[in-house]
Amino acid sequence: MTVRIGTRASKLALTQTQQTADRLAGVGGFPVELVHIRTDGDILKGSLSQMGGTGVFVTALRDALLRNECDVAVHSLKDLPTGVPVGLALAATPPRVDARDVLCARDGLKLADLPSGATVGTGSPRRAAQLRAARPDLQIIDIRGNVDTRLGRVPGLPGNTTDQIVPGKSCDLDAVVLAAAGLERIGRLDAVSEFLETDVMLPAAGQGSLAIECRTADAPRKAGTAEGSQGVLAQALAALDDPDTRLAVTAERALLARLEAGCAAPVGAYAYRKGSMLHLEAVVCAVDGTASVRDKRATDGLTEVGATLLGIELAEVLLAGGAADIADLHAS
């Protein structure tokens, strides 16, 4: 059998999907074929947050799975809405790479070194809010485009194809903020001037992780149930799943779900396992950066149920601290 793997056609999506496809083929011993799916996020213009956030990249891939146009879909996990559609399953979460955000600035400048009034581009309300909290004197510019397009907005970065200043297109910003994981996957970490630690900027839930979705009937069978499959594809998907990554993203996504946070809500969350404990830290920010509520919790319940309860517990703490008053959590 040939396993058809659905992907967006952007450079980053194709790269991470091909890497996943190669691993699946290597484990399962079957041929693979990439199926390019065009999403609303690739077609529509304008502010990403106004279009429904990163979820616009997911719907078409999920629809293709349900229509049997592909067997597996690979997403950046941070793009996935917290609800899983009927008929689909999150079959595997491969090992997470660097979850941090990074600053890519002209002249190798760090966040603290940017001059007052410097222009910093991002399409993420979460990043914008935390940037404003750290440096209220900066001008935050809403930007769109793939990774190379965004990096092209900053003059002098390695790998850029032009040094021509074209407002709204090239070399017109002092810096942009992106995910370390995406730059790592396409080999452009040399553009990074600073890795932003989590005390400055908490990442999006699931950032640095991939999500491999398939139809429920093809997903690895869970112990003690008859749901799912024990076939070759299911076994290969199970082999790609990293338990610690799944625990971490389960906690982060449970927090989002309890907050009822939409794709454009300024919420950061990061969970990690250390020894016998699963730790989770989260922040909810006002978009203008003037207020935030931040806290952390940990659990020794190293199961998906335990991770879910951890996320819910911390969400309740944030809500009690006024999270819903500080930010529009339902922003989509």
PDB file of N, CA, C and O in Angstrom, residues 213-273:
ATOM      1  N   GLU A 213      -2.359  13.562  12.219  1.00  0.00           N
ATOM      2  CA  GLU A 213      -3.760  13.152  12.320  1.00  0.00           C
ATOM      3  C   GLU A 213      -4.076  12.092  11.275  1.00  0.00           C
ATOM      4  O   GLU A 213      -3.480  12.069  10.188  1.00  0.00           O
ATOM      5  N   CYS A 214      -5.040  11.240  11.622  1.00  0.00           N
ATOM      6  CA  CYS A 214      -5.546  10.266  10.662  1.00  0.00           C
ATOM      7  C   CYS A 214      -7.004   9.987  11.005  1.00  0.00           C
ATOM      8  O   CYS A 214      -7.529  10.508  11.994  1.00  0.00           O
ATOM      9  N   ARG A 215      -7.643   9.163  10.184  1.00  0.00           N
ATOM     10  CA  ARG A 215      -9.011   8.767  10.502  1.00  0.00           C
ATOM     11  C   ARG A 215      -8.984   7.852  11.736  1.00  0.00           C
ATOM     12  O   ARG A 215      -8.036   7.069  11.936  1.00  0.00           O
ATOM     13  N   THR A 216     -10.026   7.949  12.548  1.00  0.00           N
ATOM     14  CA  THR A 216     -10.085   7.198  13.807  1.00  0.00           C
ATOM     15  C   THR A 216      -9.877   5.701  13.580  1.00  0.00           C
ATOM     16  O   THR A 216      -9.186   5.030  14.357  1.00  0.00           O
ATOM     17  N   ALA A 217     -10.431   5.199  12.507  1.00  0.00           N
ATOM     18  CA  ALA A 217     -10.334   3.760  12.236  1.00  0.00           C
ATOM     19  C   ALA A 217      -8.905   3.321  11.946  1.00  0.00           C
ATOM     20  O   ALA A 217      -8.565   2.145  12.114  1.00  0.00           O
ATOM     21  N   ASP A 218      -8.040   4.264  11.533  1.00  0.00           N
ATOM     22  CA  ASP A 218      -6.653   3.927  11.194  1.00  0.00           C
ATOM     23  C   ASP A 218      -5.680   4.229  12.326  1.00  0.00           C
ATOM     24  O   ASP A 218      -4.491   3.936  12.219  1.00  0.00           O
ATOM     25  N   ALA A 219      -6.161   4.843  13.408  1.00  0.00           N
ATOM     26  CA  ALA A 219      -5.285   5.273  14.500  1.00  0.00           C
ATOM     27  C   ALA A 219      -4.818   4.080  15.329  1.00  0.00           C
ATOM     28  O   ALA A 219      -5.476   3.030  15.362  1.00  0.00           O
ATOM     29  N   PRO A 220      -3.679   4.212  16.009  1.00  0.00           N
ATOM     30  CA  PRO A 220      -3.224   3.129  16.879  1.00  0.00           C
ATOM     31  C   PRO A 220      -4.270   2.787  17.934  1.00  0.00           C
ATOM     32  O   PRO A 220      -4.881   3.681  18.526  1.00  0.00           O
ATOM     33  N   ARG A 221      -4.475   1.498  18.136  1.00  0.00           N
ATOM     34  CA  ARG A 221      -5.474   1.049  19.118  1.00  0.00           C
ATOM     35  C   ARG A 221      -4.967   1.295  20.534  1.00  0.00           C
ATOM     36  O   ARG A 221      -3.819   0.989  20.855  1.00  0.00           O
ATOM     37  N   LYS A 222      -5.819   1.880  21.354  1.00  0.00           N
ATOM     38  CA  LYS A 222      -5.451   2.118  22.744  1.00  0.00           C
ATOM     39  C   LYS A 222      -5.689   0.868  23.567  1.00  0.00           C
ATOM     40  O   LYS A 222      -6.625   0.095  23.310  1.00  0.00           O
ATOM     41  N   ALA A 223      -4.841   0.663  24.557  1.00  0.00           N
ATOM     42  CA  ALA A 223      -4.931  -0.534  25.402  1.00  0.00           C
ATOM     43  C   ALA A 223      -6.306  -0.638  26.036  1.00  0.00           C
ATOM     44  O   ALA A 223      -6.855   0.341  26.534  1.00  0.00           O
ATOM     45  N   GLY A 224      -6.854  -1.831  25.992  1.00  0.00           N
ATOM     46  CA  GLY A 224      -8.131  -2.090  26.639  1.00  0.00           C
ATOM     47  C   GLY A 224      -9.346  -1.674  25.847  1.00  0.00           C
ATOM     48  O   GLY A 224     -10.471  -1.722  26.353  1.00  0.00           O
ATOM     49  N   THR A 225      -9.155  -1.255  24.593  1.00  0.00           N
ATOM     50  CA  THR A 225     -10.294  -0.861  23.765  1.00  0.00           C
ATOM     51  C   THR A 225     -10.237  -1.602  22.435  1.00  0.00           C
ATOM     52  O   THR A 225      -9.214  -2.181  22.059  1.00  0.00           O
ATOM     53  N   ALA A 226     -11.355  -1.550  21.718  1.00  0.00           N
ATOM     54  CA  ALA A 226     -11.413  -2.154  20.386  1.00  0.00           C
ATOM     55  C   ALA A 226     -11.369  -1.077  19.311  1.00  0.00           C
ATOM     56  O   ALA A 226     -11.458  -1.373  18.124  1.00  0.00           O
ATOM     57  N   GLU A 227     -11.219   0.193  19.728  1.00  0.00           N
ATOM     58  CA  GLU A 227     -11.216   1.300  18.778  1.00  0.00           C
ATOM     59  C   GLU A 227      -9.842   1.454  18.150  1.00  0.00           C
ATOM     60  O   GLU A 227      -8.816   1.299  18.808  1.00  0.00           O
ATOM     61  N   GLY A 228      -9.841   1.774  16.855  1.00  0.00           N
ATOM     62  CA  GLY A 228      -8.571   1.968  16.173  1.00  0.00           C
ATOM     63  C   GLY A 228      -8.124   0.723  15.446  1.00  0.00           C
ATOM     64  O   GLY A 228      -8.900  -0.201  15.191  1.00  0.00           O
ATOM     65  N   SER A 229      -6.853   0.688  15.110  1.00  0.00           N
ATOM     66  CA  SER A 229      -6.323  -0.367  14.251  1.00  0.00           C
ATOM     67  C   SER A 229      -5.026  -0.928  14.821  1.00  0.00           C
ATOM     68  O   SER A 229      -4.332  -0.270  15.602  1.00  0.00           O
ATOM     69  N   GLN A 230      -4.723  -2.125  14.419  1.00  0.00           N
ATOM     70  CA  GLN A 230      -3.421  -2.723  14.719  1.00  0.00           C
ATOM     71  C   GLN A 230      -2.650  -2.995  13.425  1.00  0.00           C
ATOM     72  O   GLN A 230      -1.711  -3.786  13.399  1.00  0.00           O
ATOM     73  N   GLY A 231      -3.067  -2.299  12.364  1.00  0.00           N
ATOM     74  CA  GLY A 231      -2.448  -2.474  11.057  1.00  0.00           C
ATOM     75  C   GLY A 231      -1.073  -1.830  10.969  1.00  0.00           C
ATOM     76  O   GLY A 231      -0.572  -1.216  11.919  1.00  0.00           O
ATOM     77  N   VAL A 232      -0.474  -1.962   9.795  1.00  0.00           N
ATOM     78  CA  VAL A 232       0.899  -1.485   9.586  1.00  0.00           C
ATOM     79  C   VAL A 232       0.996   0.025   9.785  1.00  0.00           C
ATOM     80  O   VAL A 232       1.924   0.524  10.426  1.00  0.00           O
ATOM     81  N   LEU A 233       0.047   0.791   9.231  1.00  0.00           N
ATOM     82  CA  LEU A 233       0.077   2.243   9.384  1.00  0.00           C
ATOM     83  C   LEU A 233      -0.064   2.630  10.849  1.00  0.00           C
ATOM     84  O   LEU A 233       0.680   3.484  11.352  1.00  0.00           O
ATOM     85  N   ALA A 234      -1.002   1.997  11.548  1.00  0.00           N
ATOM     86  CA  ALA A 234      -1.208   2.307  12.963  1.00  0.00           C
ATOM     87  C   ALA A 234       0.040   2.013  13.784  1.00  0.00           C
ATOM     88  O   ALA A 234       0.418   2.792  14.674  1.00  0.00           O
ATOM     89  N   GLN A 235       0.691   0.914  13.494  1.00  0.00           N
ATOM     90  CA  GLN A 235       1.912   0.572  14.228  1.00  0.00           C
ATOM     91  C   GLN A 235       3.031   1.575  13.943  1.00  0.00           C
ATOM     92  O   GLN A 235       3.794   1.946  14.843  1.00  0.00           O
ATOM     93  N   ALA A 236       3.122   2.037  12.702  1.00  0.00           N
ATOM     94  CA  ALA A 236       4.143   3.027  12.353  1.00  0.00           C
ATOM     95  C   ALA A 236       3.858   4.353  13.046  1.00  0.00           C
ATOM     96  O   ALA A 236       4.770   5.018  13.549  1.00  0.00           O
ATOM     97  N   LEU A 237       2.587   4.747  13.095  1.00  0.00           N
ATOM     98  CA  LEU A 237       2.205   5.984  13.782  1.00  0.00           C
ATOM     99  C   LEU A 237       2.522   5.892  15.277  1.00  0.00           C
ATOM    100  O   LEU A 237       3.040   6.842  15.880  1.00  0.00           O
ATOM    101  N   ALA A 238       2.237   4.761  15.872  1.00  0.00           N
ATOM    102  CA  ALA A 238       2.527   4.574  17.302  1.00  0.00           C
ATOM    103  C   ALA A 238       4.020   4.686  17.573  1.00  0.00           C
ATOM    104  O   ALA A 238       4.436   5.221  18.612  1.00  0.00           O
ATOM    105  N   ALA A 239       4.840   4.212  16.628  1.00  0.00           N
ATOM    106  CA  ALA A 239       6.289   4.265  16.812  1.00  0.00           C
ATOM    107  C   ALA A 239       6.815   5.694  16.765  1.00  0.00           C
ATOM    108  O   ALA A 239       7.866   5.996  17.345  1.00  0.00           O
ATOM    109  N   LEU A 240       6.090   6.587  16.091  1.00  0.00           N
ATOM    110  CA  LEU A 240       6.524   7.982  15.997  1.00  0.00           C
ATOM    111  C   LEU A 240       6.086   8.817  17.195  1.00  0.00           C
ATOM    112  O   LEU A 240       6.565   9.941  17.383  1.00  0.00           O
ATOM    113  N   ASP A 241       5.176   8.293  17.997  1.00  0.00           N
ATOM    114  CA  ASP A 241       4.630   9.071  19.115  1.00  0.00           C
ATOM    115  C   ASP A 241       5.621   9.143  20.269  1.00  0.00           C
ATOM    116  O   ASP A 241       6.189   8.121  20.676  1.00  0.00           O
ATOM    117  N   ASP A 242       5.834  10.346  20.798  1.00  0.00           N
ATOM    118  CA  ASP A 242       6.721  10.556  21.934  1.00  0.00           C
ATOM    119  C   ASP A 242       5.875  10.821  23.174  1.00  0.00           C
ATOM    120  O   ASP A 242       5.170  11.840  23.242  1.00  0.00           O
ATOM    121  N   PRO A 243       5.910   9.939  24.171  1.00  0.00           N
ATOM    122  CA  PRO A 243       5.020  10.079  25.333  1.00  0.00           C
ATOM    123  C   PRO A 243       5.193  11.398  26.082  1.00  0.00           C
ATOM    124  O   PRO A 243       4.198  12.003  26.511  1.00  0.00           O
ATOM    125  N   ASP A 244       6.415  11.871  26.265  1.00  0.00           N
ATOM    126  CA  ASP A 244       6.614  13.122  27.004  1.00  0.00           C
ATOM    127  C   ASP A 244       6.058  14.319  26.240  1.00  0.00           C
ATOM    128  O   ASP A 244       5.484  15.240  26.841  1.00  0.00           O
ATOM    129  N   THR A 245       6.227  14.311  24.921  1.00  0.00           N
ATOM    130  CA  THR A 245       5.651  15.384  24.118  1.00  0.00           C
ATOM    131  C   THR A 245       4.135  15.358  24.207  1.00  0.00           C
ATOM    132  O   THR A 245       3.490  16.401  24.365  1.00  0.00           O
ATOM    133  N   ARG A 246       3.559  14.167  24.136  1.00  0.00           N
ATOM    134  CA  ARG A 246       2.091  14.060  24.211  1.00  0.00           C
ATOM    135  C   ARG A 246       1.575  14.563  25.552  1.00  0.00           C
ATOM    136  O   ARG A 246       0.573  15.273  25.614  1.00  0.00           O
ATOM    137  N   LEU A 247       2.266  14.226  26.648  1.00  0.00           N
ATOM    138  CA  LEU A 247       1.852  14.726  27.963  1.00  0.00           C
ATOM    139  C   LEU A 247       1.886  16.250  27.997  1.00  0.00           C
ATOM    140  O   LEU A 247       0.952  16.902  28.478  1.00  0.00           O
ATOM    141  N   ALA A 248       2.980  16.827  27.492  1.00  0.00           N
ATOM    142  CA  ALA A 248       3.142  18.277  27.550  1.00  0.00           C
ATOM    143  C   ALA A 248       2.069  18.991  26.737  1.00  0.00           C
ATOM    144  O   ALA A 248       1.419  19.924  27.237  1.00  0.00           O
ATOM    145  N   VAL A 249       1.865  18.560  25.501  1.00  0.00           N
ATOM    146  CA  VAL A 249       0.895  19.268  24.664  1.00  0.00           C
ATOM    147  C   VAL A 249      -0.534  18.992  25.115  1.00  0.00           C
ATOM    148  O   VAL A 249      -1.421  19.832  24.928  1.00  0.00           O
ATOM    149  N   THR A 250      -0.772  17.836  25.734  1.00  0.00           N
ATOM    150  CA  THR A 250      -2.096  17.565  26.290  1.00  0.00           C
ATOM    151  C   THR A 250      -2.419  18.562  27.396  1.00  0.00           C
ATOM    152  O   THR A 250      -3.536  19.112  27.450  1.00  0.00           O
ATOM    153  N   ALA A 251      -1.456  18.838  28.269  1.00  0.00           N
ATOM    154  CA  ALA A 251      -1.667  19.815  29.340  1.00  0.00           C
ATOM    155  C   ALA A 251      -1.899  21.212  28.765  1.00  0.00           C
ATOM    156  O   ALA A 251      -2.817  21.936  29.194  1.00  0.00           O
ATOM    157  N   GLU A 252      -1.088  21.598  27.794  1.00  0.00           N
ATOM    158  CA  GLU A 252      -1.217  22.937  27.201  1.00  0.00           C
ATOM    159  C   GLU A 252      -2.564  23.107  26.505  1.00  0.00           C
ATOM    160  O   GLU A 252      -3.235  24.143  26.645  1.00  0.00           O
ATOM    161  N   ARG A 253      -2.978  22.099  25.772  1.00  0.00           N
ATOM    162  CA  ARG A 253      -4.232  22.204  25.023  1.00  0.00           C
ATOM    163  C   ARG A 253      -5.449  22.106  25.949  1.00  0.00           C
ATOM    164  O   ARG A 253      -6.489  22.709  25.681  1.00  0.00           O
ATOM    165  N   ALA A 254      -5.311  21.371  27.056  1.00  0.00           N
ATOM    166  CA  ALA A 254      -6.403  21.322  28.037  1.00  0.00           C
ATOM    167  C   ALA A 254      -6.600  22.695  28.674  1.00  0.00           C
ATOM    168  O   ALA A 254      -7.729  23.116  28.944  1.00  0.00           O
ATOM    169  N   LEU A 255      -5.495  23.398  28.905  1.00  0.00           N
ATOM    170  CA  LEU A 255      -5.591  24.755  29.439  1.00  0.00           C
ATOM    171  C   LEU A 255      -6.333  25.660  28.457  1.00  0.00           C
ATOM    172  O   LEU A 255      -7.239  26.406  28.842  1.00  0.00           O
ATOM    173  N   LEU A 256      -5.957  25.592  27.182  1.00  0.00           N
ATOM    174  CA  LEU A 256      -6.645  26.406  26.174  1.00  0.00           C
ATOM    175  C   LEU A 256      -8.131  26.087  26.118  1.00  0.00           C
ATOM    176  O   LEU A 256      -8.971  26.985  26.022  1.00  0.00           O
ATOM    177  N   ALA A 257      -8.439  24.800  26.159  1.00  0.00           N
ATOM    178  CA  ALA A 257      -9.837  24.383  26.061  1.00  0.00           C
ATOM    179  C   ALA A 257     -10.641  24.913  27.243  1.00  0.00           C
ATOM    180  O   ALA A 257     -11.772  25.391  27.081  1.00  0.00           O
ATOM    181  N   ARG A 258     -10.077  24.828  28.447  1.00  0.00           N
ATOM    182  CA  ARG A 258     -10.799  25.330  29.625  1.00  0.00           C
ATOM    183  C   ARG A 258     -10.950  26.845  29.583  1.00  0.00           C
ATOM    184  O   ARG A 258     -11.982  27.383  30.003  1.00  0.00           O
ATOM    185  N   LEU A 259      -9.947  27.534  29.082  1.00  0.00           N
ATOM    186  CA  LEU A 259     -10.054  28.986  28.932  1.00  0.00           C
ATOM    187  C   LEU A 259     -11.012  29.363  27.808  1.00  0.00           C
ATOM    188  O   LEU A 259     -11.406  30.525  27.689  1.00  0.00           O
ATOM    189  N   GLU A 260     -11.374  28.368  26.976  1.00  0.00           N
ATOM    190  CA  GLU A 260     -12.175  28.597  25.774  1.00  0.00           C
ATOM    191  C   GLU A 260     -11.484  29.627  24.891  1.00  0.00           C
ATOM    192  O   GLU A 260     -12.102  30.525  24.310  1.00  0.00           O
ATOM    193  N   ALA A 261     -10.153  29.489  24.814  1.00  0.00           N
ATOM    194  CA  ALA A 261      -9.335  30.461  24.092  1.00  0.00           C
ATOM    195  C   ALA A 261      -9.371  30.188  22.603  1.00  0.00           C
ATOM    196  O   ALA A 261      -9.075  29.079  22.153  1.00  0.00           O
ATOM    197  N   GLY A 262      -9.701  31.195  21.825  1.00  0.00           N
ATOM    198  CA  GLY A 262      -9.687  31.084  20.383  1.00  0.00           C
ATOM    199  C   GLY A 262      -8.278  31.179  19.840  1.00  0.00           C
ATOM    200  O   GLY A 262      -7.303  31.430  20.566  1.00  0.00           O
ATOM    201  N   CYS A 263      -8.158  30.996  18.517  1.00  0.00           N
ATOM    202  CA  CYS A 263      -6.835  30.968  17.883  1.00  0.00           C
ATOM    203  C   CYS A 263      -6.083  32.277  18.032  1.00  0.00           C
ATOM    204  O   CYS A 263      -4.850  32.310  17.987  1.00  0.00           O
ATOM    205  N   ALA A 264      -6.813  33.395  18.176  1.00  0.00           N
ATOM    206  CA  ALA A 264      -6.162  34.703  18.230  1.00  0.00           C
ATOM    207  C   ALA A 264      -6.050  35.237  19.651  1.00  0.00           C
ATOM    208  O   ALA A 264      -5.643  36.382  19.846  1.00  0.00           O
ATOM    209  N   ALA A 265      -6.408  34.439  20.652  1.00  0.00           N
ATOM    210  CA  ALA A 265      -6.314  34.906  22.034  1.00  0.00           C
ATOM    211  C   ALA A 265      -4.845  35.011  22.456  1.00  0.00           C
ATOM    212  O   ALA A 265      -4.041  34.127  22.129  1.00  0.00           O
ATOM    213  N   PRO A 266      -4.468  36.070  23.174  1.00  0.00           N
ATOM    214  CA  PRO A 266      -3.070  36.246  23.590  1.00  0.00           C
ATOM    215  C   PRO A 266      -2.728  35.380  24.801  1.00  0.00           C
ATOM    216  O   PRO A 266      -2.610  35.863  25.929  1.00  0.00           O
ATOM    217  N   VAL A 267      -2.581  34.082  24.549  1.00  0.00           N
ATOM    218  CA  VAL A 267      -2.312  33.103  25.602  1.00  0.00           C
ATOM    219  C   VAL A 267      -1.016  32.364  25.271  1.00  0.00           C
ATOM    220  O   VAL A 267      -0.853  31.857  24.153  1.00  0.00           O
ATOM    221  N   GLY A 268      -0.107  32.289  26.227  1.00  0.00           N
ATOM    222  CA  GLY A 268       1.096  31.486  26.092  1.00  0.00           C
ATOM    223  C   GLY A 268       1.069  30.346  27.083  1.00  0.00           C
ATOM    224  O   GLY A 268       0.565  30.506  28.202  1.00  0.00           O
ATOM    225  N   ALA A 269       1.578  29.189  26.695  1.00  0.00           N
ATOM    226  CA  ALA A 269       1.579  28.027  27.593  1.00  0.00           C
ATOM    227  C   ALA A 269       2.739  27.116  27.242  1.00  0.00           C
ATOM    228  O   ALA A 269       3.012  26.875  26.063  1.00  0.00           O
ATOM    229  N   TYR A 270       3.398  26.610  28.270  1.00  0.00           N
ATOM    230  CA  TYR A 270       4.521  25.699  28.029  1.00  0.00           C
ATOM    231  C   TYR A 270       4.589  24.665  29.145  1.00  0.00           C
ATOM    232  O   TYR A 270       4.649  25.002  30.322  1.00  0.00           O
ATOM    233  N   ALA A 271       4.559  23.396  28.746  1.00  0.00           N
ATOM    234  CA  ALA A 271       4.654  22.288  29.695  1.00  0.00           C
ATOM    235  C   ALA A 271       5.867  21.435  29.349  1.00  0.00           C
ATOM    236  O   ALA A 271       6.269  21.344  28.186  1.00  0.00           O
ATOM    237  N   TYR A 272       6.442  20.822  30.357  1.00  0.00           N
ATOM    238  CA  TYR A 272       7.585  19.932  30.136  1.00  0.00           C
ATOM    239  C   TYR A 272       7.668  18.952  31.308  1.00  0.00           C
ATOM    240  O   TYR A 272       7.275  19.264  32.434  1.00  0.00           O
ATOM    241  N   ARG A 273       8.185  17.773  31.006  1.00  0.00           N
ATOM    242  CA  ARG A 273       8.399  16.782  32.052  1.00  0.00           C
ATOM    243  C   ARG A 273       9.812  16.907  32.595  1.00  0.00           C
ATOM    244  O   ARG A 273      10.773  17.040  31.843  1.00  0.00           O
TER     245      ARG A 273
END
